[in-house]
Tab-separated table of C-alpha atoms and ligand atoms in Angstrom:
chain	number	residue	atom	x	y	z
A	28	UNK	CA	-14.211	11.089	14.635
A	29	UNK	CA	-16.400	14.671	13.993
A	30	UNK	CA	-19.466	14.710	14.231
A	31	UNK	CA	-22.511	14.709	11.168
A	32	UNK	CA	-25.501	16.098	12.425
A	33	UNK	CA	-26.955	15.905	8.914
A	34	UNK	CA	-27.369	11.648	8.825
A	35	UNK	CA	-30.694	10.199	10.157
A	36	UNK	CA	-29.203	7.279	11.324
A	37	UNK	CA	-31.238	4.293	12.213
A	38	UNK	CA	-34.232	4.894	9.804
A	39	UNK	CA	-32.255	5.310	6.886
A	40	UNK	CA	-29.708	2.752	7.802
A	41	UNK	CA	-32.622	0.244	8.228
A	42	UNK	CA	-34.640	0.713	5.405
A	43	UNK	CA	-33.160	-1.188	2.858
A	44	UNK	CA	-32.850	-4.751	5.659
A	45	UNK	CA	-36.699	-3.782	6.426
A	46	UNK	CA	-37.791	-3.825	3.200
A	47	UNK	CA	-35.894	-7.239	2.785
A	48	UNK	CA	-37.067	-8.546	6.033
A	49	UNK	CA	-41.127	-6.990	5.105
A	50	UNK	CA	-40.793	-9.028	1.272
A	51	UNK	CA	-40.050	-12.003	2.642
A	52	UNK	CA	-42.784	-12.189	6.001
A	53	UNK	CA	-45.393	-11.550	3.335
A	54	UNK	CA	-47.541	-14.398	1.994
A	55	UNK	CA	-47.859	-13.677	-2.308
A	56	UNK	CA	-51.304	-12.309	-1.939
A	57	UNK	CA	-50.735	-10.433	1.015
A	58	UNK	CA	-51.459	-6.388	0.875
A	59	UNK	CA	-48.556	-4.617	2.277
A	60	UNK	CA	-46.303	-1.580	1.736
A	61	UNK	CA	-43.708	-2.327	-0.251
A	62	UNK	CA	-40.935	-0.551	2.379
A	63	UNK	CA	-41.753	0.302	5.897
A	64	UNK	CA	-42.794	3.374	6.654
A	65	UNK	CA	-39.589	5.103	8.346
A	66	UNK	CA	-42.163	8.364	9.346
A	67	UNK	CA	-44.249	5.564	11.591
A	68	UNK	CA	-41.766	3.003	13.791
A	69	UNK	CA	-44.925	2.753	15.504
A	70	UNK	CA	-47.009	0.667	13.467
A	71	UNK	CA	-43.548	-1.273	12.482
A	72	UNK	CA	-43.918	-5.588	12.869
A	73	UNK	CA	-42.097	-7.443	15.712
A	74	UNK	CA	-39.365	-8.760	12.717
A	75	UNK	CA	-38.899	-5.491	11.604
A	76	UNK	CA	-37.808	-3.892	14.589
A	77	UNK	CA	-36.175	-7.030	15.428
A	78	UNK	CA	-34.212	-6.739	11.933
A	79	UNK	CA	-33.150	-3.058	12.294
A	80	UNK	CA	-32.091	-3.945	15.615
A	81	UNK	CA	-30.025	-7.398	15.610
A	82	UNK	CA	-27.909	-5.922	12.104
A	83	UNK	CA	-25.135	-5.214	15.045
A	84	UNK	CA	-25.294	-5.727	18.315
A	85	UNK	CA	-22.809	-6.421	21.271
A	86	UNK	CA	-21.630	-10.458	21.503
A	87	UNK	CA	-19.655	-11.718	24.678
A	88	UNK	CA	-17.460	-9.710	26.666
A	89	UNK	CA	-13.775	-9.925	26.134
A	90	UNK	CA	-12.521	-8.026	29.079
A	91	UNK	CA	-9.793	-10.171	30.696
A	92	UNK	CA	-9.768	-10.947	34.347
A	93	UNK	CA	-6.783	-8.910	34.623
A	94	UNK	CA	-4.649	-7.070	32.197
A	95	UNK	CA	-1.202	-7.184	31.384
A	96	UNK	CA	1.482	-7.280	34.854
A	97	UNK	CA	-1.793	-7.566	36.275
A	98	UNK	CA	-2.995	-3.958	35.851
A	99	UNK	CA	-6.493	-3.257	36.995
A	100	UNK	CA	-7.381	-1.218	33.420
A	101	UNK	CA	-6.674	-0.764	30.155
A	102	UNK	CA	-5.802	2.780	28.491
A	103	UNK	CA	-6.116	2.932	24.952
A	104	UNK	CA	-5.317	7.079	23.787
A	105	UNK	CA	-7.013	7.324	20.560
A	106	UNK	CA	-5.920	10.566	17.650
A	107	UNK	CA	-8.397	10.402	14.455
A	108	UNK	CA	-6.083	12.764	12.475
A	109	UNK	CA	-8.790	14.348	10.455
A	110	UNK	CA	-7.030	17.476	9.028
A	111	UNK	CA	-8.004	18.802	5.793
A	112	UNK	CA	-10.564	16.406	5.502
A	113	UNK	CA	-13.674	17.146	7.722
A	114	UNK	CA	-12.855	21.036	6.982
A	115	UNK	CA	-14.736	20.814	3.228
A	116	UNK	CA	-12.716	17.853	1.568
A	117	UNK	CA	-15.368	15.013	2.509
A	118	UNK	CA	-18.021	17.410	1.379
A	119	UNK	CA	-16.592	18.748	-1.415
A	120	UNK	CA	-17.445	22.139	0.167
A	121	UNK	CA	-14.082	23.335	0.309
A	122	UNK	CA	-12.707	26.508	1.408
A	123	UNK	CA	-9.337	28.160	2.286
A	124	UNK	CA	-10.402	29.554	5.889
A	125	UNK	CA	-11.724	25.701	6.866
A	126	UNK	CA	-8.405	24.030	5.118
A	127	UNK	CA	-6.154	25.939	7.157
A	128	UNK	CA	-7.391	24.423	10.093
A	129	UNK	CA	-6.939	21.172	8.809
A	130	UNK	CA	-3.511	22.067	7.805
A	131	UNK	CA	-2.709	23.345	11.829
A	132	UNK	CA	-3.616	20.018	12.350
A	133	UNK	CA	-0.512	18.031	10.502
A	134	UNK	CA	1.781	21.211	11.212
A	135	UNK	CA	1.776	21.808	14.393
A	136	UNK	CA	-0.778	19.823	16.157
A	137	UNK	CA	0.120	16.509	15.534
A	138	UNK	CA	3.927	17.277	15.928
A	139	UNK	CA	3.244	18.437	19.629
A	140	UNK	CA	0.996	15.504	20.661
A	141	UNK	CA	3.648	13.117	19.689
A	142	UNK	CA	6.173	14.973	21.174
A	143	UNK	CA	3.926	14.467	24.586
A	144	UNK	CA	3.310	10.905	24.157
A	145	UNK	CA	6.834	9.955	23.240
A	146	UNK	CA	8.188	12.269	26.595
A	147	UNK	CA	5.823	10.556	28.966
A	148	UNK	CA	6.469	7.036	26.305
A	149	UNK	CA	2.744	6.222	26.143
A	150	UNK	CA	2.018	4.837	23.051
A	151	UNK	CA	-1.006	5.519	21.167
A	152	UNK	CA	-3.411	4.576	18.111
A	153	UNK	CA	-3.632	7.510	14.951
A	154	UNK	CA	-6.259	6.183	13.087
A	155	UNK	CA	-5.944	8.450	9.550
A	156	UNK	CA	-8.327	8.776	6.590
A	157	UNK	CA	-5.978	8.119	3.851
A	158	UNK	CA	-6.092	11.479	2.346
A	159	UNK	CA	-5.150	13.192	5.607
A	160	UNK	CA	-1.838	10.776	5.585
A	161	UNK	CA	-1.369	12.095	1.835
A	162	UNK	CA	-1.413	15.727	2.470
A	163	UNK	CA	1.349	15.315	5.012
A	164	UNK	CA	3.287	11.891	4.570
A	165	UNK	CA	6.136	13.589	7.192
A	166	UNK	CA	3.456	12.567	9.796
A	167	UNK	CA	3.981	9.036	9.309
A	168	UNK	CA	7.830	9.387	10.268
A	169	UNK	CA	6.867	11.784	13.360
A	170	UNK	CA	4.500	8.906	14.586
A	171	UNK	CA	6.842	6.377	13.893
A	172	UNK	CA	10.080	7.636	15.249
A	173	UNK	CA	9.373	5.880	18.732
A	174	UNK	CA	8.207	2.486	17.797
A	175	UNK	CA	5.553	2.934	20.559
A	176	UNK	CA	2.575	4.005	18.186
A	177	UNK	CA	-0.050	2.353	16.107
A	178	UNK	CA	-1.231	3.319	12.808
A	179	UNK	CA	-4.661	2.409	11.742
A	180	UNK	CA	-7.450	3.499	8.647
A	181	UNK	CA	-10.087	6.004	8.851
A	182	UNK	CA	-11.681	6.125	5.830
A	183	UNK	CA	-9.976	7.439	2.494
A	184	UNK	CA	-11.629	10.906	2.776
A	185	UNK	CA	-13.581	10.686	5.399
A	186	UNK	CA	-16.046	9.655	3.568
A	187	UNK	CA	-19.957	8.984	4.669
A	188	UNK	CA	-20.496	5.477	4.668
A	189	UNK	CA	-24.204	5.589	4.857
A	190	UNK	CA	-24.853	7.565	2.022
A	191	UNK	CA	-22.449	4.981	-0.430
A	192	UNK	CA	-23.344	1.523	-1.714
A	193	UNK	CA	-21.473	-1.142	-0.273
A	194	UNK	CA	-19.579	-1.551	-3.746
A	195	UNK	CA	-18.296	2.448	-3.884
A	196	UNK	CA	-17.468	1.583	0.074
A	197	UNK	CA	-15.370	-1.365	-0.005
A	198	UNK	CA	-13.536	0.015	-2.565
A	199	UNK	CA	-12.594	2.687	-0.669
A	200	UNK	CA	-11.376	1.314	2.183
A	201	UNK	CA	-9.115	-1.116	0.139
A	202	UNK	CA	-7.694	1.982	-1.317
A	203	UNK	CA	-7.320	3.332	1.919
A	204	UNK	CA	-5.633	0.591	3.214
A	205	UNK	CA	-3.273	0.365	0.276
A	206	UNK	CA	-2.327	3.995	0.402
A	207	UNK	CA	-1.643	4.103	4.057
A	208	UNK	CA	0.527	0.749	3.575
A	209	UNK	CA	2.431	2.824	0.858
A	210	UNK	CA	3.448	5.714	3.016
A	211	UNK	CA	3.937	4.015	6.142
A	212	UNK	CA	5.926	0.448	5.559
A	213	UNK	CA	2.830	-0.847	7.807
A	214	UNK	CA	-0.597	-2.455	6.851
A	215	UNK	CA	-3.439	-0.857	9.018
A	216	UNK	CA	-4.985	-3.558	11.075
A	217	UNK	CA	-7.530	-1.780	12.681
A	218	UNK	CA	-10.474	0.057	11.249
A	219	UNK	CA	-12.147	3.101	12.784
A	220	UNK	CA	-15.357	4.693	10.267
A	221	UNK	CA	-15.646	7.507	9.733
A	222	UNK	CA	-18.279	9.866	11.700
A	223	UNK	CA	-18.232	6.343	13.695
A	224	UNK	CA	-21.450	5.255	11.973
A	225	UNK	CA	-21.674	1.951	10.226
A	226	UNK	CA	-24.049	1.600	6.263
A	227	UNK	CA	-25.622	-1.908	6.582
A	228	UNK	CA	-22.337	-2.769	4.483
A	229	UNK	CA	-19.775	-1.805	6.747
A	230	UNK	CA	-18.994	-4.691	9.011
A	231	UNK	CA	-18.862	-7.099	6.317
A	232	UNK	CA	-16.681	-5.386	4.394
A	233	UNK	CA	-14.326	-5.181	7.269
A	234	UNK	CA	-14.484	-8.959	8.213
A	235	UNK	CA	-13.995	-9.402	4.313
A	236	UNK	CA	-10.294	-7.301	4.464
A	237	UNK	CA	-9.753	-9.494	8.097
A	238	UNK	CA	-9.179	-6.487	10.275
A	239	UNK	CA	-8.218	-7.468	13.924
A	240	UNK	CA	-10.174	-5.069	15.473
A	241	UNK	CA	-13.176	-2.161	15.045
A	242	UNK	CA	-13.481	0.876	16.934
A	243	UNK	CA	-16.776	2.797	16.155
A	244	UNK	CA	-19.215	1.607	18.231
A	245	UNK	CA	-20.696	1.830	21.486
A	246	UNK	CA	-22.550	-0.936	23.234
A	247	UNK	CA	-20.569	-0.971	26.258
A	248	UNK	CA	-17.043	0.057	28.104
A	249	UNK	CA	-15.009	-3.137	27.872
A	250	UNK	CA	-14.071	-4.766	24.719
A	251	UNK	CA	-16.770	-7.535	22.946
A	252	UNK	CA	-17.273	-9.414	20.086
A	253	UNK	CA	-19.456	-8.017	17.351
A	254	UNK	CA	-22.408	-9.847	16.481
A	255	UNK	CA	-23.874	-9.325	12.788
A	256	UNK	CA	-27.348	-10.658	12.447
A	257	UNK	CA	-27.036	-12.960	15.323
A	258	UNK	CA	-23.852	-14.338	14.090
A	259	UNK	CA	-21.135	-14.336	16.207
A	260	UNK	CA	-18.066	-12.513	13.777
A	261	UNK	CA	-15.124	-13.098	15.999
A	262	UNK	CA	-14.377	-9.397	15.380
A	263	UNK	CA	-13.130	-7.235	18.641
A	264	UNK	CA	-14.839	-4.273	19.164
A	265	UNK	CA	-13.098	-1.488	21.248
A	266	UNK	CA	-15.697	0.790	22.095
A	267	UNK	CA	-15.915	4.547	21.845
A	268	UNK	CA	-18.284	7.010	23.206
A	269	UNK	CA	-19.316	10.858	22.865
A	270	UNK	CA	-18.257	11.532	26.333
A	271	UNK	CA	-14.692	10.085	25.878
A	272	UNK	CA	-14.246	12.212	22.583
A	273	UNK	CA	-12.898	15.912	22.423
A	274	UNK	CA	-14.837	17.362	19.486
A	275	UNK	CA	-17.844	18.115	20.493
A	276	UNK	CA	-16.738	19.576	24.139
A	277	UNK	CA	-13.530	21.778	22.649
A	278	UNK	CA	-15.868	23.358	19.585
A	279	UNK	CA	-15.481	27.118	20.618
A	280	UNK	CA	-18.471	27.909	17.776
A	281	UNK	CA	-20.538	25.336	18.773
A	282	UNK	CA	-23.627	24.842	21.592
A	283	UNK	CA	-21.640	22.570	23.682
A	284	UNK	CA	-18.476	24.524	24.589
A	285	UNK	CA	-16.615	23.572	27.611
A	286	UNK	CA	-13.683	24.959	29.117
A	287	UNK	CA	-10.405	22.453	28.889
A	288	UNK	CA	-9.774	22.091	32.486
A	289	UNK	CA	-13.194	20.857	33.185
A	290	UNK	CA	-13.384	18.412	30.260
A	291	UNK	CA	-9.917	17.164	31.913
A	292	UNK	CA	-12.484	16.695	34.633
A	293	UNK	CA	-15.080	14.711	33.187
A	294	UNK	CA	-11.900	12.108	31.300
A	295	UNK	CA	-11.013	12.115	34.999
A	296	UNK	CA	-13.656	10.692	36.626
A	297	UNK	CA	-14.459	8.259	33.072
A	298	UNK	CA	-11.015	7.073	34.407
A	299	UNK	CA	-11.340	6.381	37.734
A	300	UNK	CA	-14.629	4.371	37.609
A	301	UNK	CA	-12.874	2.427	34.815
A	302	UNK	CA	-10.362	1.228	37.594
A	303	UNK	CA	-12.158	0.837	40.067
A	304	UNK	CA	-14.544	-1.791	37.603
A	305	UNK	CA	-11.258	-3.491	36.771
A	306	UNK	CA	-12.197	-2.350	32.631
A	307	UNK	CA	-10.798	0.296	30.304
A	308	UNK	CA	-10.539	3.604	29.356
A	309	UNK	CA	-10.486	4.717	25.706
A	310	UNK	CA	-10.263	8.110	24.727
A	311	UNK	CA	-10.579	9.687	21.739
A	312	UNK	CA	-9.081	13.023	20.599
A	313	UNK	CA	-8.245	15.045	17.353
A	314	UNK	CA	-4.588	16.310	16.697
A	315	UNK	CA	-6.366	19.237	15.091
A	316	UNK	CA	-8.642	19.759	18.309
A	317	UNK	CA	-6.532	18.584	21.455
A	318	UNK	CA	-3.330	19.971	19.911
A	319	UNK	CA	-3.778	23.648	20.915
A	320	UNK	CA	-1.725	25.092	23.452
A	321	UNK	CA	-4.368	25.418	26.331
A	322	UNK	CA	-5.652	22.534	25.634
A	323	UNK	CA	-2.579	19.756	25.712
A	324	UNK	CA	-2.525	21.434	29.591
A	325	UNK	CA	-5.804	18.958	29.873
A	326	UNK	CA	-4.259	16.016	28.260
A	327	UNK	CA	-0.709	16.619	30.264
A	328	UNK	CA	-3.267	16.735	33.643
A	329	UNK	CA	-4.972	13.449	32.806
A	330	UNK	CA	-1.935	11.973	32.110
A	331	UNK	CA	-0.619	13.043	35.257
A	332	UNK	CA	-3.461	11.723	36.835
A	333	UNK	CA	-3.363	8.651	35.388
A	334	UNK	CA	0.361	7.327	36.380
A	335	UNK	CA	-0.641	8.618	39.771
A	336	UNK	CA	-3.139	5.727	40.250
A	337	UNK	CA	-0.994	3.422	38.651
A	338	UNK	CA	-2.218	-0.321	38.012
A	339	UNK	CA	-2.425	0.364	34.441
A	340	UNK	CA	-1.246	-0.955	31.210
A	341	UNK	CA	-0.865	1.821	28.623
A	342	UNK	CA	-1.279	-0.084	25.414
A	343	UNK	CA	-2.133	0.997	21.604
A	344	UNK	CA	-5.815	-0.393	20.324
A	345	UNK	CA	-3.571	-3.353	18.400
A	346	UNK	CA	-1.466	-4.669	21.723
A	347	UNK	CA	-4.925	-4.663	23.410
A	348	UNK	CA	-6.865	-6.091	20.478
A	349	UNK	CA	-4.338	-9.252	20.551
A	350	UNK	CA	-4.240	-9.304	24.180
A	351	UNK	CA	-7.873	-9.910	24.778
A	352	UNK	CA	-8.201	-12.411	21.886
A	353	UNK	CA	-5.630	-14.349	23.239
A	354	UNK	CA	-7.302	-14.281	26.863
A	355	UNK	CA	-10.866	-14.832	25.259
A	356	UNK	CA	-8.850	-17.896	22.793
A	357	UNK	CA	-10.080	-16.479	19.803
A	358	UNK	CA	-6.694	-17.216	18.067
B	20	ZN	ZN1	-12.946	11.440	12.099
């Protein structure tokens, strides 16, 4: 995930349900806008907030009593191999000082990340847009060489979704899918979008392609079922969240720099609450971010950390997907 500070989320995401949910409140000779005005939320009706609202929203919890051996929390380690493709490629604003960091990010990043994971065998979920996977296929053997590690779609370019219609979407992600099947042996069963921001399309497409699981959103800490317009889908949702994400913290050009050792802090203490509420801890990092040398010293301390406590079941987003479905008898 990388952040898009360009997308006005809700209002634009809204508009076209609003306008839907406005056509059909109004009697024939009724005088009213034809769309909501996005500028005024203020003079918006009960149903149309109501509408804008309910498209997703947060169903039952589906964090188990316990987790597996009866470890007090879940930790799901999360790597959205971006590369090449949030450095110009999903723009189309492409440029040879950008790429290279993208290519850093197959060459040496991921290589040193899985070298990590596979010493201290913790597996892990590398959710790829497909384009990022066909750059550098020899990624998909790294990851693999372990059999601890999950790989799962992120988009074919990292693509928008909000600014597509749902047909150029779906179609897409099927490619995606197919692509990363192709290089890998392995269909993707879990979906990540991209800039982890749904278009009013995206969760149907995904129930459509029967995903297991979703991982963009964040209503709460502990896994739940998504709801779509007060339907219950059956899909899990493992939750991410800004906080728990190393972009926006390890961006030495932007407004929000931190120093590694501290953001090691703040994954800390994320951690520890998560065990002492019995819930889990997913964090998400970039290969082309977390990868540098100084800053795999912060992921080596929270690791550290981590077995320390003990109680807790290392698992990739799939293993804990199944797990909680089974628990919750959604199979
Ligand atoms: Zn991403």
């Amino acid at each position: 995930m990388t952040p898009n500070r360009s997308i006005r989320r809700a209002t634009i995401v809204a508009l076209p349900l609003l306008a839907l949910s406005l056509a059909s409140c109004q009697s024939p000779t009724a005088q009213a806008p034809s769309t909501p005005n996005a500028a005024e939320p203020w003079n918006w009706s009960e149903d149309v907030v109501r509408v804008a609202v309910n498209q997703v929203r947060a169903g039952r919890d589906l964090n188990p009593a316990s987790w597996p051996g009866g470890a007090r929390v879940a930790v799901l380690l999360s790597y959205d191999v971006d590369n090449e493709t949030v450095y110009g490629l999903r723009t189309g604003d492409v440029s040879i000082g950008p790429l290279s960091q993208g290519q850093y990010g197959a060459r040496v990043a991921l290589p040193r990340i899985v070298t990590l994971m596979d010493d201290e065998q913790v597996p892990a979920t590398f959710f790829f847009p497909a384009w990022s996977l066909k750059l550098a296929p020899e990624q998909a053997g790294v990851i693999q060489r372990s059999g601890l590690h999950e790989i799962a779609v992120h988009g074919w370019i990292h693509e928008l979704n909000t600014t597509l219609d749902g047909v150029t979407e779906a179609r897409l992600l099927q490619q995606a899918v197919d692509a990363i099947e192709e290089i890998t042996g392995e269909r993707p069963v879990g979906y990540r979008a991209p800039s982890w921001n749904h278009s009013p399309n995206t969760l149907r497409i995904v129930r459509n392609m029967g995903f297991l699981y979703e991982s963009s959103l964040m209503h709460d800490d502990r896994p739940y079922e998504l709801v779509q317009d007060g339907e219950a889908t059956g899909v899990v949702e493992l939750p991410v969240q800004w906080i728990l994400d190393d972009a926006p913290l390890f961006n030495p050009r932007g407004s929000s720099y931190m120093n590694p050792r501290d953001v090691m802090q703040v994954w800390i203490d994320e951690f520890d609450k998560a065990w002492e509420e019995g819930t889990m801890f997913l964090l998400t990092m970039h290969p082309h971010v977390s990868g540098h040398r100084s800053r795999i010293v912060a992921l080596e301390g929270l690791l550290d950390h981590i077995k320390a406590k003990g109680d807790v079941w290392f698992a990739t987003h799939e293993e804990a997907a199944r797990y909680v479905r089974e628990q919750a008898g959604m199979d």
